[in-house]
Amino acid sequence: MKKFLIIGLGNPGIEYSKTRHNIGFEILDYISSERECKFETVKLADITKFKIKGKTVFLLKPNTYMNLSGKAIKYWMDNQKIKLDNILVISDDLNLKFGQIRLRKKGSSGGHNGLENISQVLGTENYSRLRIGISNPGLNQIDYVLGKFTEKEYKSILKICPNFNNLIESFVLKGAELTMNNYNN
């Protein structure tokens, strides 16, 4: 049976809830709600699972801080025997306009410390990643990414959330290439 691991990057703790840097967690919370599955806190992560046409899909929110996410991802890939081709990491991206999405099968970290750590721990940059634009207004970068979404921004994210449910289903059933062609904007 094929297994997939969808990872949302973020930082644990209520103080980071609804921050731009935690957009990966927000997306997984939306998907788990739509799929009616609940996260459990287990080793190194909050995790849940559901099926898409007989394929098991795990949603993973690492409990390590974002810059150490690779440890949790590697543990769960090994634990569940999930191939590198079957993982998708969801992260924020300052270099994309707000709400823009970009799916890639591989690539550099683009300066994102969470992606950098994942690449180091996995020993490769050849894993799929879905970047979600949070813009870069030229403010202090750390304050901006760790800042809460404005009400307008949060409503904008909620509006595009259904796309992520469909994107994940496409990734699982059709693979990264076809999904990239259909969803990159």
PDB file of C-alpha atoms in Angstrom:
ATOM      1  CA  MET A   1       0.000   0.000   0.000  1.00  0.00           C
ATOM      2  CA  LYS A   2       1.360   3.425  -0.963  1.00  0.00           C
ATOM      3  CA  LYS A   3       1.908   5.911   1.840  1.00  0.00           C
ATOM      4  CA  PHE A   4       2.349   9.666   1.630  1.00  0.00           C
ATOM      5  CA  LEU A   5       3.617  12.180   4.161  1.00  0.00           C
ATOM      6  CA  ILE A   6       2.377  15.766   3.913  1.00  0.00           C
ATOM      7  CA  ILE A   7       4.328  18.052   6.228  1.00  0.00           C
ATOM      8  CA  GLY A   8       3.230  21.513   7.274  1.00  0.00           C
ATOM      9  CA  LEU A   9       6.052  23.636   8.621  1.00  0.00           C
ATOM     10  CA  GLY A  10       5.508  25.833  11.648  1.00  0.00           C
ATOM     11  CA  ASN A  11       6.520  26.387  15.224  1.00  0.00           C
ATOM     12  CA  PRO A  12       4.748  24.648  18.126  1.00  0.00           C
ATOM     13  CA  GLY A  13       2.977  26.688  20.781  1.00  0.00           C
ATOM     14  CA  ILE A  14      -0.057  28.930  21.009  1.00  0.00           C
ATOM     15  CA  GLU A  15       2.114  32.041  20.670  1.00  0.00           C
ATOM     16  CA  TYR A  16       2.871  31.029  17.058  1.00  0.00           C
ATOM     17  CA  SER A  17      -0.721  30.219  16.123  1.00  0.00           C
ATOM     18  CA  LYS A  18      -1.945  32.160  13.084  1.00  0.00           C
ATOM     19  CA  THR A  19       1.481  33.604  12.313  1.00  0.00           C
ATOM     20  CA  ARG A  20       2.688  33.868   8.724  1.00  0.00           C
ATOM     21  CA  HIS A  21       5.546  31.436   9.395  1.00  0.00           C
ATOM     22  CA  ASN A  22       2.999  28.818  10.554  1.00  0.00           C
ATOM     23  CA  ILE A  23       1.021  28.768   7.324  1.00  0.00           C
ATOM     24  CA  GLY A  24       1.951  25.084   6.861  1.00  0.00           C
ATOM     25  CA  PHE A  25       0.272  24.216  10.170  1.00  0.00           C
ATOM     26  CA  GLU A  26      -2.790  26.304   9.233  1.00  0.00           C
ATOM     27  CA  ILE A  27      -3.188  24.461   5.924  1.00  0.00           C
ATOM     28  CA  LEU A  28      -2.920  21.028   7.596  1.00  0.00           C
ATOM     29  CA  ASP A  29      -5.446  22.074  10.255  1.00  0.00           C
ATOM     30  CA  TYR A  30      -7.861  22.988   7.461  1.00  0.00           C
ATOM     31  CA  ILE A  31      -7.300  19.700   5.608  1.00  0.00           C
ATOM     32  CA  SER A  32      -7.695  17.600   8.773  1.00  0.00           C
ATOM     33  CA  SER A  33     -10.947  19.404   9.537  1.00  0.00           C
ATOM     34  CA  GLU A  34     -12.261  18.779   6.014  1.00  0.00           C
ATOM     35  CA  ARG A  35     -11.177  15.127   6.155  1.00  0.00           C
ATOM     36  CA  GLU A  36     -12.616  14.761   9.688  1.00  0.00           C
ATOM     37  CA  CYS A  37      -9.424  13.407  11.218  1.00  0.00           C
ATOM     38  CA  LYS A  38      -7.807  14.620  14.437  1.00  0.00           C
ATOM     39  CA  PHE A  39      -4.172  15.197  15.206  1.00  0.00           C
ATOM     40  CA  GLU A  40      -2.494  13.200  17.974  1.00  0.00           C
ATOM     41  CA  THR A  41       0.689  14.283  19.691  1.00  0.00           C
ATOM     42  CA  VAL A  42       3.227  11.492  19.279  1.00  0.00           C
ATOM     43  CA  LYS A  43       6.989  11.252  18.891  1.00  0.00           C
ATOM     44  CA  LEU A  44       8.371  14.553  17.555  1.00  0.00           C
ATOM     45  CA  ALA A  45       5.090  15.630  15.936  1.00  0.00           C
ATOM     46  CA  ASP A  46       1.352  15.991  15.802  1.00  0.00           C
ATOM     47  CA  ILE A  47       0.111  13.482  13.236  1.00  0.00           C
ATOM     48  CA  THR A  48      -3.108  12.229  11.704  1.00  0.00           C
ATOM     49  CA  LYS A  49      -3.993  10.132   8.673  1.00  0.00           C
ATOM     50  CA  PHE A  50      -6.735   9.476   6.163  1.00  0.00           C
ATOM     51  CA  LYS A  51      -7.115   7.566   2.908  1.00  0.00           C
ATOM     52  CA  ILE A  52      -7.462   8.692  -0.678  1.00  0.00           C
ATOM     53  CA  LYS A  53      -8.549   5.844  -2.956  1.00  0.00           C
ATOM     54  CA  GLY A  54      -6.756   3.223  -0.849  1.00  0.00           C
ATOM     55  CA  LYS A  55      -3.594   5.266  -0.336  1.00  0.00           C
ATOM     56  CA  THR A  56      -2.687   6.304   3.218  1.00  0.00           C
ATOM     57  CA  VAL A  57      -1.936   9.990   3.675  1.00  0.00           C
ATOM     58  CA  PHE A  58      -0.252  11.186   6.870  1.00  0.00           C
ATOM     59  CA  LEU A  59      -0.412  14.854   7.842  1.00  0.00           C
ATOM     60  CA  LEU A  60       2.539  15.844  10.013  1.00  0.00           C
ATOM     61  CA  LYS A  61       3.148  18.987  12.075  1.00  0.00           C
ATOM     62  CA  PRO A  62       6.636  18.682  13.602  1.00  0.00           C
ATOM     63  CA  ASN A  63       6.817  19.539  17.329  1.00  0.00           C
ATOM     64  CA  THR A  64      10.431  20.524  16.912  1.00  0.00           C
ATOM     65  CA  TYR A  65      10.862  24.163  16.089  1.00  0.00           C
ATOM     66  CA  MET A  66      10.740  24.866  12.379  1.00  0.00           C
ATOM     67  CA  ASN A  67      14.498  25.095  11.991  1.00  0.00           C
ATOM     68  CA  LEU A  68      14.818  21.504  13.300  1.00  0.00           C
ATOM     69  CA  SER A  69      11.917  19.951  11.331  1.00  0.00           C
ATOM     70  CA  GLY A  70      14.147  17.493   9.484  1.00  0.00           C
ATOM     71  CA  LYS A  71      14.493  15.244  12.538  1.00  0.00           C
ATOM     72  CA  ALA A  72      10.724  14.691  12.823  1.00  0.00           C
ATOM     73  CA  ILE A  73      10.305  14.178   9.086  1.00  0.00           C
ATOM     74  CA  LYS A  74      13.141  11.651   8.877  1.00  0.00           C
ATOM     75  CA  TYR A  75      11.795   9.768  11.893  1.00  0.00           C
ATOM     76  CA  TRP A  76       8.288   9.422  10.410  1.00  0.00           C
ATOM     77  CA  MET A  77       9.557   8.595   6.917  1.00  0.00           C
ATOM     78  CA  ASP A  78      11.602   5.745   8.411  1.00  0.00           C
ATOM     79  CA  ASN A  79       8.874   4.698  10.854  1.00  0.00           C
ATOM     80  CA  GLN A  80       6.221   4.410   8.135  1.00  0.00           C
ATOM     81  CA  LYS A  81       8.610   3.429   5.312  1.00  0.00           C
ATOM     82  CA  ILE A  82       7.605   6.389   3.153  1.00  0.00           C
ATOM     83  CA  LYS A  83       9.627   7.068   0.001  1.00  0.00           C
ATOM     84  CA  LEU A  84      11.170  10.460  -0.663  1.00  0.00           C
ATOM     85  CA  ASP A  85       8.976  10.827  -3.782  1.00  0.00           C
ATOM     86  CA  ASN A  86       5.916  10.574  -1.549  1.00  0.00           C
ATOM     87  CA  ILE A  87       6.597  13.502   0.744  1.00  0.00           C
ATOM     88  CA  LEU A  88       5.383  17.067   0.317  1.00  0.00           C
ATOM     89  CA  VAL A  89       6.569  19.900   2.564  1.00  0.00           C
ATOM     90  CA  ILE A  90       4.349  22.985   2.890  1.00  0.00           C
ATOM     91  CA  SER A  91       6.067  26.227   3.879  1.00  0.00           C
ATOM     92  CA  ASP A  92       5.778  29.997   3.765  1.00  0.00           C
ATOM     93  CA  ASP A  93       7.716  31.996   1.171  1.00  0.00           C
ATOM     94  CA  LEU A  94       8.590  35.679   1.500  1.00  0.00           C
ATOM     95  CA  ASN A  95       9.521  35.908  -2.181  1.00  0.00           C
ATOM     96  CA  LEU A  96       6.073  35.034  -3.524  1.00  0.00           C
ATOM     97  CA  LYS A  97       3.176  37.469  -3.500  1.00  0.00           C
ATOM     98  CA  PHE A  98       0.622  36.841  -0.785  1.00  0.00           C
ATOM     99  CA  GLY A  99      -1.453  33.719  -1.503  1.00  0.00           C
ATOM    100  CA  GLN A 100       0.565  32.670  -4.563  1.00  0.00           C
ATOM    101  CA  ILE A 101       1.488  28.981  -4.547  1.00  0.00           C
ATOM    102  CA  ARG A 102       4.475  27.263  -6.085  1.00  0.00           C
ATOM    103  CA  LEU A 103       4.922  23.489  -6.159  1.00  0.00           C
ATOM    104  CA  ARG A 104       8.336  22.081  -7.051  1.00  0.00           C
ATOM    105  CA  LYS A 105       9.692  18.515  -7.124  1.00  0.00           C
ATOM    106  CA  LYS A 106      13.068  19.657  -5.843  1.00  0.00           C
ATOM    107  CA  GLY A 107      15.096  22.776  -5.292  1.00  0.00           C
ATOM    108  CA  SER A 108      17.075  24.886  -2.913  1.00  0.00           C
ATOM    109  CA  SER A 109      15.880  26.128   0.443  1.00  0.00           C
ATOM    110  CA  GLY A 110      15.586  29.652  -0.927  1.00  0.00           C
ATOM    111  CA  GLY A 111      16.887  30.917   2.409  1.00  0.00           C
ATOM    112  CA  HIS A 112      14.148  29.133   4.391  1.00  0.00           C
ATOM    113  CA  ASN A 113      15.844  27.641   7.467  1.00  0.00           C
ATOM    114  CA  GLY A 114      13.212  24.920   7.895  1.00  0.00           C
ATOM    115  CA  LEU A 115      13.726  23.669   4.336  1.00  0.00           C
ATOM    116  CA  GLU A 116      17.493  23.959   4.783  1.00  0.00           C
ATOM    117  CA  ASN A 117      17.361  21.705   7.858  1.00  0.00           C
ATOM    118  CA  ILE A 118      15.166  19.161   6.075  1.00  0.00           C
ATOM    119  CA  SER A 119      17.610  19.015   3.153  1.00  0.00           C
ATOM    120  CA  GLN A 120      20.540  18.552   5.540  1.00  0.00           C
ATOM    121  CA  VAL A 121      18.862  15.773   7.527  1.00  0.00           C
ATOM    122  CA  LEU A 122      17.544  13.951   4.445  1.00  0.00           C
ATOM    123  CA  GLY A 123      20.833  14.469   2.603  1.00  0.00           C
ATOM    124  CA  THR A 124      19.078  15.769  -0.508  1.00  0.00           C
ATOM    125  CA  GLU A 125      17.025  18.631  -1.921  1.00  0.00           C
ATOM    126  CA  ASN A 126      15.068  16.179  -4.099  1.00  0.00           C
ATOM    127  CA  TYR A 127      11.741  16.283  -2.290  1.00  0.00           C
ATOM    128  CA  SER A 128       8.533  18.062  -3.231  1.00  0.00           C
ATOM    129  CA  ARG A 129       7.745  21.335  -1.572  1.00  0.00           C
ATOM    130  CA  LEU A 130       4.739  23.606  -1.757  1.00  0.00           C
ATOM    131  CA  ARG A 131       5.581  27.220  -1.046  1.00  0.00           C
ATOM    132  CA  ILE A 132       2.834  29.646  -0.128  1.00  0.00           C
ATOM    133  CA  GLY A 133       3.502  33.322  -0.631  1.00  0.00           C
ATOM    134  CA  ILE A 134       3.333  35.636   2.360  1.00  0.00           C
ATOM    135  CA  SER A 135       4.927  38.623   0.515  1.00  0.00           C
ATOM    136  CA  ASN A 136       7.785  40.725   1.749  1.00  0.00           C
ATOM    137  CA  PRO A 137       6.792  44.277   2.642  1.00  0.00           C
ATOM    138  CA  GLY A 138      10.401  45.150   3.481  1.00  0.00           C
ATOM    139  CA  LEU A 139       9.857  45.120   7.243  1.00  0.00           C
ATOM    140  CA  ASN A 140      12.100  43.356   9.738  1.00  0.00           C
ATOM    141  CA  GLN A 141      11.945  39.840   8.318  1.00  0.00           C
ATOM    142  CA  ILE A 142      11.832  37.975  11.646  1.00  0.00           C
ATOM    143  CA  ASP A 143       9.135  40.243  13.089  1.00  0.00           C
ATOM    144  CA  TYR A 144       7.112  39.948   9.887  1.00  0.00           C
ATOM    145  CA  VAL A 145       7.169  36.143   9.518  1.00  0.00           C
ATOM    146  CA  LEU A 146       6.521  35.628  13.239  1.00  0.00           C
ATOM    147  CA  GLY A 147       3.772  38.250  13.191  1.00  0.00           C
ATOM    148  CA  LYS A 148       0.101  37.287  13.182  1.00  0.00           C
ATOM    149  CA  PHE A 149      -1.890  37.407   9.963  1.00  0.00           C
ATOM    150  CA  THR A 150      -3.970  40.543   9.595  1.00  0.00           C
ATOM    151  CA  GLU A 151      -7.704  39.855   9.433  1.00  0.00           C
ATOM    152  CA  LYS A 152      -7.638  40.529   5.682  1.00  0.00           C
ATOM    153  CA  GLU A 153      -4.685  38.161   5.157  1.00  0.00           C
ATOM    154  CA  TYR A 154      -6.310  35.393   7.192  1.00  0.00           C
ATOM    155  CA  LYS A 155      -9.567  35.668   5.237  1.00  0.00           C
ATOM    156  CA  SER A 156      -7.539  35.524   2.030  1.00  0.00           C
ATOM    157  CA  ILE A 157      -5.819  32.316   3.172  1.00  0.00           C
ATOM    158  CA  LEU A 158      -9.143  30.739   4.182  1.00  0.00           C
ATOM    159  CA  LYS A 159     -10.502  31.541   0.732  1.00  0.00           C
ATOM    160  CA  ILE A 160      -7.770  29.509  -1.004  1.00  0.00           C
ATOM    161  CA  CYS A 161      -7.735  26.604   1.491  1.00  0.00           C
ATOM    162  CA  PRO A 162     -10.061  24.377  -0.586  1.00  0.00           C
ATOM    163  CA  ASN A 163      -7.402  24.441  -3.332  1.00  0.00           C
ATOM    164  CA  PHE A 164      -4.942  22.758  -0.969  1.00  0.00           C
ATOM    165  CA  ASN A 165      -7.280  19.840  -0.310  1.00  0.00           C
ATOM    166  CA  ASN A 166      -7.569  19.290  -4.075  1.00  0.00           C
ATOM    167  CA  LEU A 167      -3.835  19.818  -4.589  1.00  0.00           C
ATOM    168  CA  ILE A 168      -2.974  17.149  -2.007  1.00  0.00           C
ATOM    169  CA  GLU A 169      -5.397  14.726  -3.639  1.00  0.00           C
ATOM    170  CA  SER A 170      -3.808  15.415  -7.031  1.00  0.00           C
ATOM    171  CA  PHE A 171      -0.293  14.965  -5.590  1.00  0.00           C
ATOM    172  CA  VAL A 172      -1.287  11.572  -4.142  1.00  0.00           C
ATOM    173  CA  LEU A 173      -3.165  10.308  -7.200  1.00  0.00           C
ATOM    174  CA  LYS A 174      -1.291  11.925 -10.117  1.00  0.00           C
ATOM    175  CA  GLY A 175       2.143  12.862  -8.788  1.00  0.00           C
ATOM    176  CA  ALA A 176       4.074  16.101  -8.503  1.00  0.00           C
ATOM    177  CA  GLU A 177       4.543  16.809 -12.245  1.00  0.00           C
ATOM    178  CA  LEU A 178       0.860  16.862 -13.205  1.00  0.00           C
ATOM    179  CA  THR A 179      -0.044  18.632  -9.989  1.00  0.00           C
ATOM    180  CA  MET A 180       2.542  21.348 -10.711  1.00  0.00           C
ATOM    181  CA  ASN A 181       1.030  21.922 -14.157  1.00  0.00           C
ATOM    182  CA  ASN A 182      -2.462  22.291 -12.719  1.00  0.00           C
ATOM    183  CA  TYR A 183      -1.847  24.339  -9.578  1.00  0.00           C
ATOM    184  CA  ASN A 184       1.158  26.644  -9.930  1.00  0.00           C
ATOM    185  CA  ASN A 185       0.008  30.227 -10.357  1.00  0.00           C
TER     186      ASN A 185
END
